[in-house]
Amino acid sequence: MSESDNLFEAVAAAREDRVMELVREQLGAGVSAVDVLAECNRGMVELGNRFAAGECFLPDLMFAGMIMKSVATELQPLLEKVQAAASRGTVVLGSVQHDVHDIGKDIVATMLRGVGFEVVDLGVDVPPEKFVEAIAEHKPQVVGMSVLLTTCFKSVIATVKAIEESGHRQAVSIMVGGAAASDLLRENAGCDFYGKTAVDGVKFAGNVTGTA
Ligand code: B12
């Protein structure tokens, strides 16, 4: 199949014009925003594999990152369509220290806001002490960490440790997600939940706050 024929390939080949066309086509054909996003994610993973195999280079990753941001902007109103009347709780969210990947984290934030959570988005490369300060200030029920680099596992572990040492551990449920995260990381770092997708994170926050 040629790269222009499907969304997965168009994303993996960083073909911006074709990606946006196919996203609109799929939405027009009734495919849900969550499914469109999932196919784009698979394309991004494939692009990452090609990068790891030396078949494409950093500028391709950067360009694809920009394309995904456009896709996320296009999908945002659809992901936000369920508006709750009252706040369902607060989530503090960030990409861990030394990790600047933020596309997935932003999608998690958009979806949480869309279903009525307040989200305190700390951004990228967030040091453990910033998570702790935000917990003290905003009193969230849930803390979410995004991690895409295996070299940043230690940042996840350090963040959980800092939360424990600050005395806030019992007050918050901690979730971890992102392409480098796994159930094993959750267990080793002492997080409460590993979410493979943004939807999993939203479900977890709902369960924690008893608003699912
Ligand atoms: C785009 C990209 C970049 C862009 C990021 C742009 C941006 N603004 O984010 C740029 C060019 C900056 C970049 C840089 C680098 N990257 Co990069 N990048 C990627 C790529 C191709 C896609 C990531 C992405 O956005 N995916 C789409 C989003 C939507 O998916 P996602 O983040 O996984 O999020 C979904 C879920 O995981 C979940 N989720 C995410 N966070 C959370 C949090 C919670 C709490 C929950 C519940 C769920 C959740 O929800 C989302 C939707 O369902 C990946 C490939 C891959 N396999 O992921 C490599 C990849 C992550 N990068 C990699 C590398 C090596 C790098 C660099 C070190 C390259 C270099 N030599 O400089 C730098 C590191 C920069 C740094 N310090 O962070 C490697 C990491 C390898 C590893 N195992 O550690 C990967 C896997 C590529 C590869 N196969 O080699 N990268």
XYZ file of C-alpha atoms and ligand atoms in Angstrom:
303
model
C 0.000 0.000 0.000
C 1.374 3.414 -0.876
C 2.055 5.962 1.838
C -0.824 8.149 0.732
C -3.411 5.388 1.053
C -3.884 5.179 4.786
C -3.513 7.333 7.851
C -1.035 5.034 9.575
C 1.394 5.245 6.620
C 0.829 8.961 6.060
C 1.765 9.661 9.699
C 4.728 7.253 9.616
C 5.963 9.046 6.477
C 5.291 12.497 8.021
C 3.091 13.549 5.059
C 1.333 16.539 6.616
C -1.086 17.375 3.778
C -2.200 13.755 3.417
C -2.518 13.230 7.189
C -4.911 16.145 7.598
C -6.920 15.066 4.540
C -7.264 11.513 5.839
C -8.151 12.676 9.365
C -11.005 14.765 7.946
C -12.068 11.946 5.630
C -12.226 9.459 8.510
C -14.134 11.841 10.779
C -16.541 12.522 7.909
C -17.066 8.781 7.509
C -18.064 8.521 11.165
C -14.822 7.149 12.670
C -14.533 8.361 16.286
C -11.881 10.908 17.286
C -10.428 8.359 19.727
C -9.999 5.784 16.935
C -8.482 8.370 14.579
C -6.039 9.276 17.330
C -5.168 5.626 17.953
C -4.276 5.119 14.283
C -2.119 8.255 14.310
C -0.378 6.923 17.431
C 0.407 3.665 15.647
C 1.915 5.723 12.814
C 4.056 7.656 15.316
C 5.313 4.404 16.854
C 6.219 3.137 13.367
C 8.052 6.407 12.658
C 9.929 5.950 15.946
C 10.889 2.422 14.900
C 12.173 3.751 11.566
C 14.158 6.392 13.470
C 15.644 3.689 15.745
C 16.570 1.634 12.652
C 18.328 4.637 11.075
C 15.750 4.861 8.286
C 14.771 8.432 9.166
C 16.237 11.223 11.267
C 15.540 13.687 14.069
C 14.031 16.380 11.797
C 11.469 13.766 10.655
C 10.525 13.166 14.297
C 10.258 16.909 14.878
C 8.134 17.403 11.772
C 5.876 14.476 12.705
C 5.560 16.003 16.175
C 4.276 19.205 14.588
C 1.823 17.231 12.446
C 0.502 15.395 15.524
C -0.017 18.739 17.265
C -2.156 19.849 14.298
C -4.107 16.589 14.460
C -4.635 17.040 18.210
C -5.865 20.609 17.629
C -8.288 19.369 14.957
C -9.590 16.618 17.255
C -9.700 18.738 20.425
C -13.341 19.904 20.132
C -14.436 16.298 19.577
C -12.406 14.980 22.493
C -13.820 17.743 24.687
C -17.426 17.229 23.702
C -18.624 15.763 27.024
C -18.754 18.733 29.355
C -19.571 18.018 32.992
C -21.492 20.615 34.995
C -19.298 20.507 38.108
C -15.624 19.666 38.545
C -14.991 15.948 39.001
C -11.666 16.553 40.754
C -8.142 17.764 40.087
C -5.287 16.086 38.241
C -1.689 17.328 38.295
C 0.032 16.247 35.094
C 3.494 16.562 33.591
C 6.195 14.966 31.463
C 8.915 13.852 33.849
C 12.301 15.480 34.302
C 14.547 15.374 31.179
C 11.636 14.299 28.950
C 10.317 16.937 26.523
C 7.770 14.764 24.683
C 4.384 16.380 25.256
C 1.967 15.305 22.525
C 0.555 12.356 24.486
C 0.471 14.298 27.752
C -1.448 17.110 26.065
C -3.986 14.596 24.759
C -4.434 13.181 28.276
C -4.986 16.751 29.557
C -7.496 17.541 26.796
C -9.490 14.384 27.459
C -9.508 14.881 31.237
C -10.688 18.476 30.839
C -13.251 17.305 28.330
C -14.935 15.071 30.883
C -14.897 17.653 33.663
C -11.578 17.369 35.528
C -9.480 20.372 36.456
C -5.995 19.776 35.084
C -2.870 21.476 36.366
C -0.483 20.911 33.464
C 3.102 21.384 34.623
C 4.509 21.029 31.104
C 7.628 19.082 30.184
C 10.932 18.282 31.882
C 9.235 18.622 35.256
C 11.533 18.033 38.246
C 10.180 16.014 41.203
C 10.022 19.072 43.447
C 7.688 20.847 40.995
C 5.251 17.937 41.212
C 5.448 18.151 45.016
C 4.876 21.937 45.034
C 1.854 21.547 42.744
C 0.387 18.829 44.967
C 0.768 21.051 48.030
C -0.835 23.985 46.231
C -3.660 22.340 44.247
C -4.518 19.302 46.411
C -5.218 16.959 43.478
C -6.720 13.503 43.846
C -4.586 12.216 40.958
C -1.042 12.832 39.747
C -0.119 11.775 36.195
C 3.370 11.371 34.810
C 4.165 10.967 31.125
C 7.414 9.230 30.136
C 8.628 8.374 26.634
C 12.313 7.820 27.274
C 13.608 4.753 29.075
C 16.456 6.951 30.340
C 13.788 8.841 32.299
C 12.614 5.870 34.370
C 14.753 7.293 37.147
C 12.780 10.545 36.987
C 9.542 8.607 37.557
C 11.082 6.804 40.526
C 12.512 10.063 41.919
C 9.132 11.804 41.592
C 7.283 9.088 43.521
C 10.029 9.165 46.172
C 9.772 12.961 46.486
C 5.987 12.728 46.866
C 6.454 10.092 49.587
C 9.051 12.181 51.406
C 6.806 15.247 51.269
C 4.099 13.356 53.169
C 1.544 13.654 50.326
C 1.670 10.055 49.095
C -1.482 8.864 50.899
C -3.481 11.824 49.585
C -2.877 11.163 45.877
C -3.220 8.323 43.412
C -0.345 8.241 40.966
C -0.651 7.143 37.349
C 2.088 6.770 34.771
C 1.785 6.536 30.989
C 3.586 7.266 27.738
C 5.407 5.028 25.265
C 8.172 4.027 27.720
C 5.803 3.233 30.582
C 4.644 -0.255 31.477
C 3.158 -2.229 34.292
C 6.671 -3.203 35.330
C 7.678 0.460 35.631
C 4.512 1.147 37.620
C 5.436 -1.621 40.024
C 9.115 -0.697 40.352
C 8.420 2.995 40.826
C 5.521 2.493 43.233
C 2.821 4.121 41.095
C -0.801 3.063 41.522
C -1.706 2.710 37.860
C -0.207 2.339 34.401
C -2.362 3.694 31.584
C -1.571 2.520 28.072
C -3.803 5.183 26.535
C -5.250 8.564 27.453
C -8.651 6.907 27.744
C -7.243 4.532 30.407
C -5.987 7.564 32.345
C -9.410 9.210 32.205
C -11.060 5.995 33.441
C -8.582 5.730 36.302
C -9.179 9.345 37.374
C -12.912 8.641 37.295
C -12.512 5.566 39.486
C -10.267 7.363 41.988
C -12.709 10.248 42.381
C -15.739 7.963 42.409
C -17.159 9.811 39.390
C -16.754 7.092 36.750
C 7.605 12.857 18.080
C 8.796 12.287 18.819
C 9.773 13.181 19.263
C 9.609 14.709 19.178
C 8.660 15.126 20.328
C 7.811 16.355 19.997
C 6.865 16.677 21.111
N 6.512 17.947 21.172
O 6.444 15.839 21.903
C 11.085 15.211 19.367
C 11.724 15.427 18.005
C 11.259 16.478 20.207
C 11.744 13.974 20.016
C 12.955 14.042 20.665
C 13.636 12.929 21.148
N 13.244 11.650 21.026
Co 11.470 11.124 20.468
N 9.959 10.356 19.649
C 8.912 10.875 19.055
C 7.970 9.749 18.578
C 8.232 9.476 17.092
C 6.473 9.975 18.774
C 6.021 10.345 20.207
C 4.579 10.788 20.162
O 4.285 11.982 20.240
N 3.640 9.838 19.965
C 2.185 10.133 19.861
C 1.576 10.294 21.264
C 0.096 10.624 21.152
O 1.742 9.038 21.906
P 2.225 8.911 23.417
O 3.078 10.027 23.824
O 2.718 7.524 23.609
O 0.845 9.114 24.240
C -0.245 8.219 24.216
C -0.165 7.175 25.337
O 1.146 6.737 25.590
C -0.816 7.860 26.496
N -0.032 8.653 27.453
C 1.002 9.491 27.272
N 1.357 10.053 28.427
C 0.537 9.571 29.371
C 0.454 9.838 30.735
C -0.520 9.183 31.495
C -0.593 9.460 32.950
C -1.405 8.260 30.868
C -2.418 7.541 31.669
C -1.323 8.006 29.506
C -0.358 8.672 28.774
O -1.756 8.742 25.923
C -1.446 9.085 24.572
C -2.685 8.834 23.741
O -3.283 7.605 24.049
C 8.441 8.578 19.501
C 8.124 7.164 18.992
C 7.250 6.372 19.971
N 7.295 5.062 19.850
O 6.594 6.918 20.842
C 9.948 8.891 19.632
C 10.757 8.359 20.820
C 9.940 8.428 22.101
N 11.867 9.306 20.907
C 12.994 8.724 21.166
C 14.246 9.402 21.296
C 15.473 8.526 21.462
C 14.310 10.805 21.290
C 15.577 11.679 21.487
C 16.549 11.177 22.586
C 16.259 11.751 20.108
C 17.602 12.478 20.084
N 18.614 11.749 19.663
O 17.688 13.624 20.449
C 14.965 13.057 21.830
C 14.779 13.235 23.348
C 14.242 14.595 23.732
C 13.918 14.637 25.221
N 14.855 15.015 26.072
O 12.798 14.305 25.608
C 12.840 7.221 21.337
C 12.908 6.793 22.809
C 13.653 5.478 22.944
C 13.627 4.994 24.355
N 13.242 3.760 24.496
O 13.942 5.683 25.274
C 11.487 6.952 20.614
C 10.689 5.762 21.184
C 11.837 6.712 19.115
C 12.631 5.427 18.905
N 11.985 4.303 18.645
O 13.836 5.467 18.977
N 10.988 12.870 19.852
